[in-house]
Amino acid sequence: DDLMMTNIRKENFSIMYGLQKGEVKSLTPFTSAQFGASYIFLVDISKSVSKESFKAIKDSIKSWISSLNPGDAAAILTFGEEVKVLSGLTYDRQQLLSSVENILRTDMKTKLYDGIEESYSIATQVDKRFPSRKAIICLTDGINESEKSISKEELLKLFEEKSIPFYAINFSEDQNSDVTRGSRDLEEISDISRGYFFNANETSIERAYKSARQYIDEALMLISTCDSCDYNDSLVNLEISYRDKDLSLKSSTKLRLVPLQEVREFPKGERTESWKINYLVLSLIITLAVVFLLSSLVRKRQKNQKSSASETISLNVSPNVEDSINIKITSISANLEDQFNVEVTDKCTIGRSSR
């Protein structure tokens, strides 16, 4: 905890984009609870770790997973004689916990650098489904036993080109020259990745995992701009300096100045050509819908009129003389208005005859 700084203000920072000075716009907390984070857990399954220590490793990872914020994702990888991805990035807590529970320490060799390379590959993949902030957490003794694996220099170059924080938790049952050299290598990789190196031999595995979680959660987000920079896809040295009273810190990394995408602001009432096309399509759809509705109403009305016409025939019967009847037939569907004189003899049937 003595390494943690408090009361940090944006006025204490200065930024240089190569030879150009940048402007610090804001400095705000960047917590995983607010923005989410993607954690990649890298687990050493070699038998160089005792059963007790291995159980502490698994319990620490499971505790971390169980306390993930709703917006956090995680992945589980193991490395020994080979590298295995037990679970890619996911929000499924039960899947992650099950993957950790089924991990066994079975292998005799440690392909550490291959495991770091694979975890780096997962961390640098662009997937909008998961938080863009990534962190790799690895517990190992630091010994790399792969003959044809990626070299330490190649790993350092990867993390230098694209910084993914690598948090190394170093722990070993035995202390020898190989372990000492492996610890130094892990510390070097952690430093260049902007992560951190934790010596679990001095504290404990559980404490080291909690400290790593604290370092990740209590980060700050600094927003800066550089109006005088040329955004021409060039690679520059980004240097961030912090000064406060007697304390002075400096850190640098490589940054690619990607060309800015042109954003056109339209005056009020102006629209793009694509907007016009969309507007015409929308108007056409609405017009067709209205025409169809009106057509349906007209057809329905005509049908009702025909039905009424076929059934509405008025018969006005009035006696004229004793031996005759005057009948007037009128139809509302046609120009029909005739009169007939019917002479009554013995019997007369108006309408349909049952015969």
Coordinates of N, CA and C in Angstrom, one line a residue, residues 97-251:
L97 N -16.2 -20.4 -13.2 CA -15.9 -21.1 -11.9 C -15.7 -22.6 -12.2
S98 N -16.5 -23.2 -13.1 CA -16.4 -24.6 -13.4 C -15.1 -24.9 -14.1
S99 N -14.6 -24.0 -14.9 CA -13.3 -24.2 -15.6 C -12.2 -24.2 -14.6
V100 N -12.2 -23.2 -13.6 CA -11.2 -23.2 -12.6 C -11.2 -24.4 -11.7
E101 N -12.4 -24.8 -11.4 CA -12.5 -26.0 -10.5 C -11.9 -27.3 -11.1
N102 N -12.0 -27.4 -12.4 CA -11.5 -28.6 -13.1 C -10.0 -28.5 -13.4
I103 N -9.3 -27.5 -13.1 CA -7.9 -27.4 -13.4 C -7.1 -28.3 -12.4
L104 N -6.2 -29.1 -13.0 CA -5.3 -30.0 -12.2 C -3.9 -29.7 -12.5
R105 N -3.0 -29.9 -11.5 CA -1.6 -29.7 -11.7 C -1.0 -31.1 -12.2
T106 N -0.8 -31.2 -13.4 CA -0.4 -32.5 -14.0 C 0.9 -32.5 -14.8
D107 N 1.3 -31.3 -15.3 CA 2.4 -31.3 -16.2 C 3.8 -31.2 -15.6
M108 N 4.8 -31.6 -16.3 CA 6.2 -31.6 -15.8 C 7.0 -30.4 -16.3
K109 N 6.5 -29.8 -17.4 CA 7.2 -28.6 -18.0 C 6.3 -27.4 -17.9
T110 N 7.0 -26.3 -18.2 CA 6.3 -25.0 -18.1 C 6.6 -24.2 -19.4
K111 N 5.6 -24.1 -20.3 CA 5.7 -23.3 -21.5 C 5.1 -21.9 -21.2
L112 N 5.9 -21.2 -20.3 CA 5.4 -19.9 -19.8 C 5.2 -18.9 -20.9
Y113 N 6.3 -18.7 -21.8 CA 6.2 -17.7 -22.8 C 5.1 -17.9 -23.8
D114 N 4.9 -19.2 -24.1 CA 3.8 -19.5 -25.0 C 2.4 -19.1 -24.4
G115 N 2.3 -19.4 -23.1 CA 1.1 -19.0 -22.4 C 0.9 -17.5 -22.4
I116 N 1.9 -16.7 -22.2 CA 1.8 -15.3 -22.2 C 1.5 -14.8 -23.6
E117 N 2.1 -15.4 -24.6 CA 1.8 -15.0 -26.0 C 0.3 -15.2 -26.4
E118 N -0.2 -16.4 -25.9 CA -1.6 -16.7 -26.2 C -2.6 -15.8 -25.5
S119 N -2.3 -15.5 -24.2 CA -3.1 -14.5 -23.5 C -3.0 -13.1 -24.1
Y120 N -1.9 -12.7 -24.6 CA -1.7 -11.4 -25.2 C -2.6 -11.4 -26.5
S121 N -2.6 -12.5 -27.2 CA -3.4 -12.6 -28.4 C -4.9 -12.4 -28.1
I122 N -5.4 -13.0 -27.1 CA -6.8 -12.9 -26.7 C -7.1 -11.5 -26.2
A123 N -6.1 -10.9 -25.5 CA -6.3 -9.5 -25.0 C -6.4 -8.4 -26.1
T124 N -5.6 -8.7 -27.2 CA -5.6 -7.7 -28.2 C -6.6 -7.9 -29.3
Q125 N -7.4 -8.9 -29.2 CA -8.5 -9.1 -30.2 C -9.6 -8.0 -29.9
V126 N -10.1 -7.5 -31.0 CA -11.1 -6.4 -30.9 C -12.5 -7.1 -31.0
D127 N -13.2 -7.1 -29.9 CA -14.5 -7.7 -29.8 C -15.4 -6.7 -28.9
K128 N -16.3 -6.0 -29.6 CA -17.2 -5.0 -29.0 C -18.1 -5.6 -27.9
R129 N -18.2 -6.9 -27.9 CA -19.1 -7.5 -26.9 C -18.5 -7.4 -25.5
F130 N -17.2 -7.2 -25.4 CA -16.5 -7.2 -24.1 C -15.8 -5.9 -23.8
P131 N -15.6 -5.6 -22.5 CA -14.9 -4.3 -22.2 C -13.5 -4.2 -22.9
S132 N -13.2 -3.0 -23.4 CA -12.0 -2.8 -24.1 C -10.8 -2.8 -23.2
R133 N -11.0 -2.5 -21.9 CA -9.9 -2.5 -20.9 C -9.5 -3.9 -20.6
K134 N -8.3 -4.3 -20.9 CA -7.9 -5.7 -20.7 C -6.7 -5.8 -19.6
A135 N -6.6 -6.9 -18.9 CA -5.5 -7.1 -18.0 C -5.3 -8.6 -18.0
I136 N -4.0 -9.0 -18.0 CA -3.5 -10.4 -17.9 C -3.0 -10.6 -16.5
I137 N -3.5 -11.7 -15.8 CA -3.0 -12.0 -14.4 C -2.4 -13.4 -14.5
C138 N -1.2 -13.5 -14.1 CA -0.5 -14.8 -14.2 C 0.3 -15.1 -12.9
L139 N 0.2 -16.3 -12.4 CA 0.9 -16.8 -11.3 C 1.8 -17.9 -11.7
T140 N 3.1 -17.7 -11.5 CA 4.1 -18.7 -11.9 C 5.4 -18.5 -11.2
D141 N 6.4 -19.4 -11.3 CA 7.7 -19.2 -10.8 C 8.6 -18.5 -11.8
G142 N 8.1 -18.3 -13.0 CA 8.9 -17.5 -13.9 C 9.8 -18.3 -14.8
I143 N 9.9 -19.6 -14.6 CA 10.7 -20.4 -15.4 C 10.1 -20.8 -16.7
N144 N 10.7 -20.6 -17.8 CA 10.2 -20.9 -19.1 C 11.0 -22.1 -19.7
E145 N 10.3 -23.2 -19.9 CA 10.9 -24.5 -20.3 C 10.6 -24.9 -21.7
S146 N 10.1 -24.0 -22.5 CA 9.8 -24.4 -23.9 C 11.0 -24.1 -24.8
E147 N 11.5 -25.0 -25.6 CA 12.7 -24.9 -26.4 C 12.4 -24.0 -27.6
K148 N 11.2 -24.2 -28.2 CA 10.9 -23.5 -29.5 C 9.8 -22.4 -29.3
S149 N 9.7 -21.9 -28.1 CA 8.7 -20.8 -27.8 C 9.2 -19.5 -28.2
I150 N 8.3 -18.5 -28.1 CA 8.7 -17.1 -28.4 C 9.7 -16.7 -27.4
S151 N 10.6 -15.8 -27.7 CA 11.6 -15.4 -26.8 C 11.1 -14.3 -25.9
K152 N 11.9 -14.0 -24.9 CA 11.6 -12.9 -24.0 C 11.6 -11.6 -24.7
E153 N 12.6 -11.4 -25.6 CA 12.8 -10.2 -26.4 C 11.6 -9.9 -27.3
E154 N 11.1 -11.0 -27.9 CA 9.9 -10.9 -28.8 C 8.6 -10.5 -28.0
L155 N 8.5 -11.1 -26.7 CA 7.4 -10.7 -25.9 C 7.5 -9.2 -25.5
L156 N 8.7 -8.8 -25.1 CA 8.9 -7.4 -24.7 C 8.5 -6.5 -25.9
K157 N 8.8 -6.8 -27.1 CA 8.5 -6.0 -28.3 C 7.0 -6.0 -28.5
L158 N 6.3 -7.1 -28.2 CA 4.8 -7.1 -28.4 C 4.2 -6.1 -27.4
F159 N 4.6 -6.2 -26.1 CA 4.0 -5.4 -25.1 C 4.4 -3.9 -25.3
E160 N 5.5 -3.7 -25.9 CA 5.9 -2.3 -26.1 C 5.1 -1.7 -27.2
E161 N 4.8 -2.5 -28.3 CA 4.0 -1.9 -29.4 C 2.5 -1.7 -29.0
K162 N 2.0 -2.6 -28.3 CA 0.6 -2.5 -27.8 C 0.5 -2.9 -26.3
S163 N 0.4 -1.9 -25.5 CA 0.5 -2.1 -24.1 C -0.8 -2.8 -23.5
I164 N -0.6 -4.0 -23.0 CA -1.7 -4.7 -22.3 C -1.1 -5.0 -20.9
P165 N -1.7 -4.4 -19.8 CA -1.1 -4.6 -18.5 C -1.0 -6.1 -18.1
F166 N 0.2 -6.5 -17.8 CA 0.5 -7.9 -17.4 C 0.9 -7.9 -15.9
Y167 N 0.1 -8.5 -15.1 CA 0.3 -8.6 -13.7 C 0.8 -10.0 -13.3
A168 N 2.1 -10.0 -13.0 CA 2.8 -11.3 -12.7 C 2.8 -11.5 -11.1
I169 N 2.3 -12.6 -10.7 CA 2.3 -13.0 -9.3 C 3.4 -14.1 -9.2
N170 N 4.5 -13.8 -8.7 CA 5.6 -14.7 -8.7 C 5.7 -15.5 -7.4
F171 N 5.7 -16.8 -7.5 CA 5.7 -17.7 -6.4 C 6.4 -19.0 -6.7
S172 N 7.3 -19.4 -5.8 CA 8.0 -20.6 -6.0 C 8.3 -21.4 -4.7
E173 N 8.2 -22.7 -4.8 CA 8.4 -23.5 -3.6 C 9.9 -23.6 -3.3
D174 N 10.7 -23.5 -4.4 CA 12.2 -23.6 -4.2 C 12.8 -22.3 -4.7
Q175 N 13.9 -21.9 -4.1 CA 14.6 -20.7 -4.5 C 16.0 -21.2 -5.1
N176 N 16.2 -21.0 -6.4 CA 17.5 -21.3 -7.0 C 17.8 -20.3 -8.1
S177 N 18.8 -20.5 -8.8 CA 19.3 -19.5 -9.8 C 18.2 -19.4 -11.0
D178 N 17.6 -20.5 -11.4 CA 16.6 -20.5 -12.4 C 15.4 -19.7 -12.0
V179 N 15.0 -19.9 -10.8 CA 13.8 -19.1 -10.3 C 14.1 -17.6 -10.2
T180 N 15.3 -17.3 -9.7 CA 15.8 -15.9 -9.6 C 15.8 -15.2 -11.0
R181 N 16.3 -15.9 -12.0 CA 16.4 -15.4 -13.3 C 15.0 -15.2 -13.9
G182 N 14.1 -16.3 -13.7 CA 12.7 -16.2 -14.2 C 12.0 -15.1 -13.5
S183 N 12.2 -14.8 -12.2 CA 11.5 -13.7 -11.5 C 11.9 -12.3 -12.1
R184 N 13.2 -12.2 -12.4 CA 13.7 -10.9 -13.1 C 13.0 -10.7 -14.4
D185 N 12.9 -11.8 -15.2 CA 12.3 -11.7 -16.5 C 10.8 -11.4 -16.4
L186 N 10.1 -12.0 -15.5 CA 8.7 -11.6 -15.3 C 8.5 -10.1 -14.9
E187 N 9.4 -9.7 -14.0 CA 9.3 -8.3 -13.6 C 9.6 -7.3 -14.8
E188 N 10.5 -7.7 -15.7 CA 10.8 -6.9 -16.8 C 9.6 -6.8 -17.8
I189 N 8.9 -8.0 -18.0 CA 7.7 -8.0 -18.9 C 6.6 -7.2 -18.2
S190 N 6.4 -7.3 -16.9 CA 5.3 -6.6 -16.2 C 5.6 -5.1 -16.3
D191 N 6.8 -4.7 -16.2 CA 7.2 -3.3 -16.2 C 6.9 -2.6 -17.6
I192 N 7.3 -3.3 -18.7 CA 7.1 -2.7 -20.0 C 5.7 -2.8 -20.5
S193 N 4.9 -3.6 -19.9 CA 3.5 -3.8 -20.2 C 2.6 -2.8 -19.5
R194 N 3.2 -2.0 -18.5 CA 2.5 -1.1 -17.7 C 1.6 -1.9 -16.7
G195 N 2.0 -3.1 -16.3 CA 1.4 -3.9 -15.3 C 2.1 -3.8 -14.0
Y196 N 2.2 -4.9 -13.3 CA 3.0 -4.8 -12.0 C 3.4 -6.2 -11.7
F197 N 4.5 -6.3 -10.9 CA 5.1 -7.5 -10.4 C 4.9 -7.7 -8.9
F198 N 4.3 -8.8 -8.5 CA 4.0 -9.0 -7.1 C 4.8 -10.3 -6.7
N199 N 5.5 -10.1 -5.6 CA 6.3 -11.2 -5.1 C 5.5 -11.9 -4.0
A200 N 4.8 -13.0 -4.4 CA 3.9 -13.7 -3.4 C 4.7 -14.4 -2.3
N201 N 6.0 -14.6 -2.6 CA 6.9 -15.3 -1.5 C 7.0 -14.4 -0.3
E202 N 6.9 -13.1 -0.5 CA 7.1 -12.2 0.6 C 5.8 -11.9 1.3
T203 N 4.7 -12.1 0.7 CA 3.4 -11.9 1.3 C 2.6 -13.3 1.4
S204 N 1.7 -13.4 0.4 CA 1.0 -14.7 0.2 C 0.3 -14.7 -1.1
I205 N -0.1 -15.8 -1.6 CA -0.8 -15.9 -2.9 C -2.1 -15.1 -2.8
E206 N -2.8 -15.3 -1.7 CA -4.1 -14.6 -1.6 C -3.9 -13.1 -1.5
R207 N -2.9 -12.6 -0.8 CA -2.6 -11.2 -0.7 C -2.2 -10.6 -2.0
A208 N -1.4 -11.4 -2.8 CA -0.9 -10.9 -4.1 C -2.1 -10.7 -5.1
Y209 N -3.0 -11.7 -5.1 CA -4.2 -11.5 -5.9 C -5.0 -10.3 -5.5
K210 N -5.2 -10.1 -4.3 CA -6.0 -8.9 -3.8 C -5.3 -7.6 -4.2
S211 N -4.0 -7.6 -4.1 CA -3.3 -6.4 -4.5 C -3.4 -6.1 -6.0
A212 N -3.3 -7.2 -6.8 CA -3.5 -7.0 -8.2 C -4.8 -6.5 -8.6
R213 N -5.9 -7.0 -7.9 CA -7.2 -6.5 -8.1 C -7.4 -5.0 -7.7
Q214 N -6.7 -4.6 -6.6 CA -6.7 -3.3 -6.2 C -6.0 -2.3 -7.2
Y215 N -4.9 -2.8 -7.7 CA -4.2 -2.0 -8.7 C -5.0 -1.8 -10.0
I216 N -5.8 -2.8 -10.4 CA -6.6 -2.7 -11.6 C -7.8 -1.8 -11.4
D217 N -8.4 -2.0 -10.2 CA -9.7 -1.2 -9.9 C -9.4 0.3 -9.6
E218 N -8.3 0.6 -9.0 CA -8.1 2.0 -8.6 C -7.2 2.8 -9.6
A219 N -7.5 2.5 -10.9 CA -6.8 3.3 -11.9 C -7.4 4.6 -12.2
L220 N -6.7 5.5 -12.8 CA -7.3 6.8 -13.2 C -7.3 6.9 -14.7
M221 N -8.3 7.6 -15.3 CA -8.4 7.8 -16.7 C -8.0 9.2 -17.0
L222 N -7.0 9.4 -17.8 CA -6.5 10.7 -18.2 C -6.8 10.9 -19.6
I223 N -7.6 12.0 -19.9 CA -7.9 12.4 -21.3 C -7.1 13.5 -21.7
S224 N -6.4 13.4 -22.9 CA -5.5 14.4 -23.4 C -5.7 14.6 -24.9
T225 N -5.4 15.8 -25.4 CA -5.5 16.1 -26.8 C -4.2 16.7 -27.2
C226 N -4.0 16.7 -28.5 CA -2.8 17.3 -29.1 C -3.2 18.0 -30.4
D227 N -3.5 19.2 -30.4 CA -4.0 20.0 -31.6 C -2.8 20.2 -32.6
S228 N -1.6 20.2 -32.2 CA -0.5 20.5 -33.1 C 0.1 19.2 -33.7
C229 N -0.4 18.0 -33.3 CA 0.1 16.7 -33.8 C -0.4 16.5 -35.2
D230 N 0.5 15.8 -36.0 CA 0.1 15.3 -37.3 C -0.4 13.8 -37.2
Y231 N -1.7 13.7 -37.4 CA -2.3 12.3 -37.3 C -2.2 11.6 -38.7
N232 N -1.0 11.1 -38.9 CA -0.7 10.5 -40.2 C -0.2 9.1 -40.1
D233 N -0.7 8.4 -39.1 CA -0.4 7.0 -38.8 C 1.1 6.8 -38.4
S234 N 1.7 7.8 -37.9 CA 3.1 7.8 -37.5 C 3.2 7.3 -36.0
L235 N 4.3 6.7 -35.7 CA 4.5 6.1 -34.3 C 5.4 7.1 -33.6
V236 N 4.9 7.6 -32.4 CA 5.6 8.6 -31.7 C 5.8 8.1 -30.2
N237 N 6.7 8.7 -29.5 CA 6.9 8.4 -28.1 C 6.1 9.2 -27.2
L238 N 5.1 8.6 -26.6 CA 4.2 9.3 -25.6 C 4.9 9.3 -24.3
E239 N 5.1 10.5 -23.8 CA 5.7 10.6 -22.5 C 4.8 11.4 -21.5
I240 N 4.5 10.7 -20.4 CA 3.7 11.3 -19.3 C 4.5 11.6 -18.1
S241 N 4.5 12.8 -17.6 CA 5.3 13.2 -16.5 C 4.4 13.7 -15.3
Y242 N 4.8 13.3 -14.1 CA 4.0 13.7 -12.9 C 5.0 14.4 -12.0
R243 N 4.6 15.6 -11.5 CA 5.4 16.4 -10.6 C 4.5 16.9 -9.5
D244 N 4.9 16.7 -8.2 CA 4.2 17.2 -7.1 C 5.2 17.4 -5.9
K245 N 5.5 18.6 -5.6 CA 6.5 18.9 -4.6 C 7.8 18.3 -4.9
D246 N 8.3 17.3 -4.0 CA 9.6 16.7 -4.2 C 9.5 15.4 -5.0
L247 N 8.3 15.0 -5.4 CA 8.1 13.8 -6.2 C 8.0 14.1 -7.6
S248 N 8.8 13.3 -8.4 CA 8.8 13.5 -9.9 C 8.8 12.1 -10.5
L249 N 7.8 11.8 -11.3 CA 7.7 10.5 -12.0 C 7.6 10.7 -13.5
K250 N 8.0 9.7 -14.3 CA 7.9 9.8 -15.7 C 7.8 8.4 -16.3
S251 N 6.9 8.3 -17.3 CA 6.7 7.1 -18.0 C 6.5 7.3 -19.5

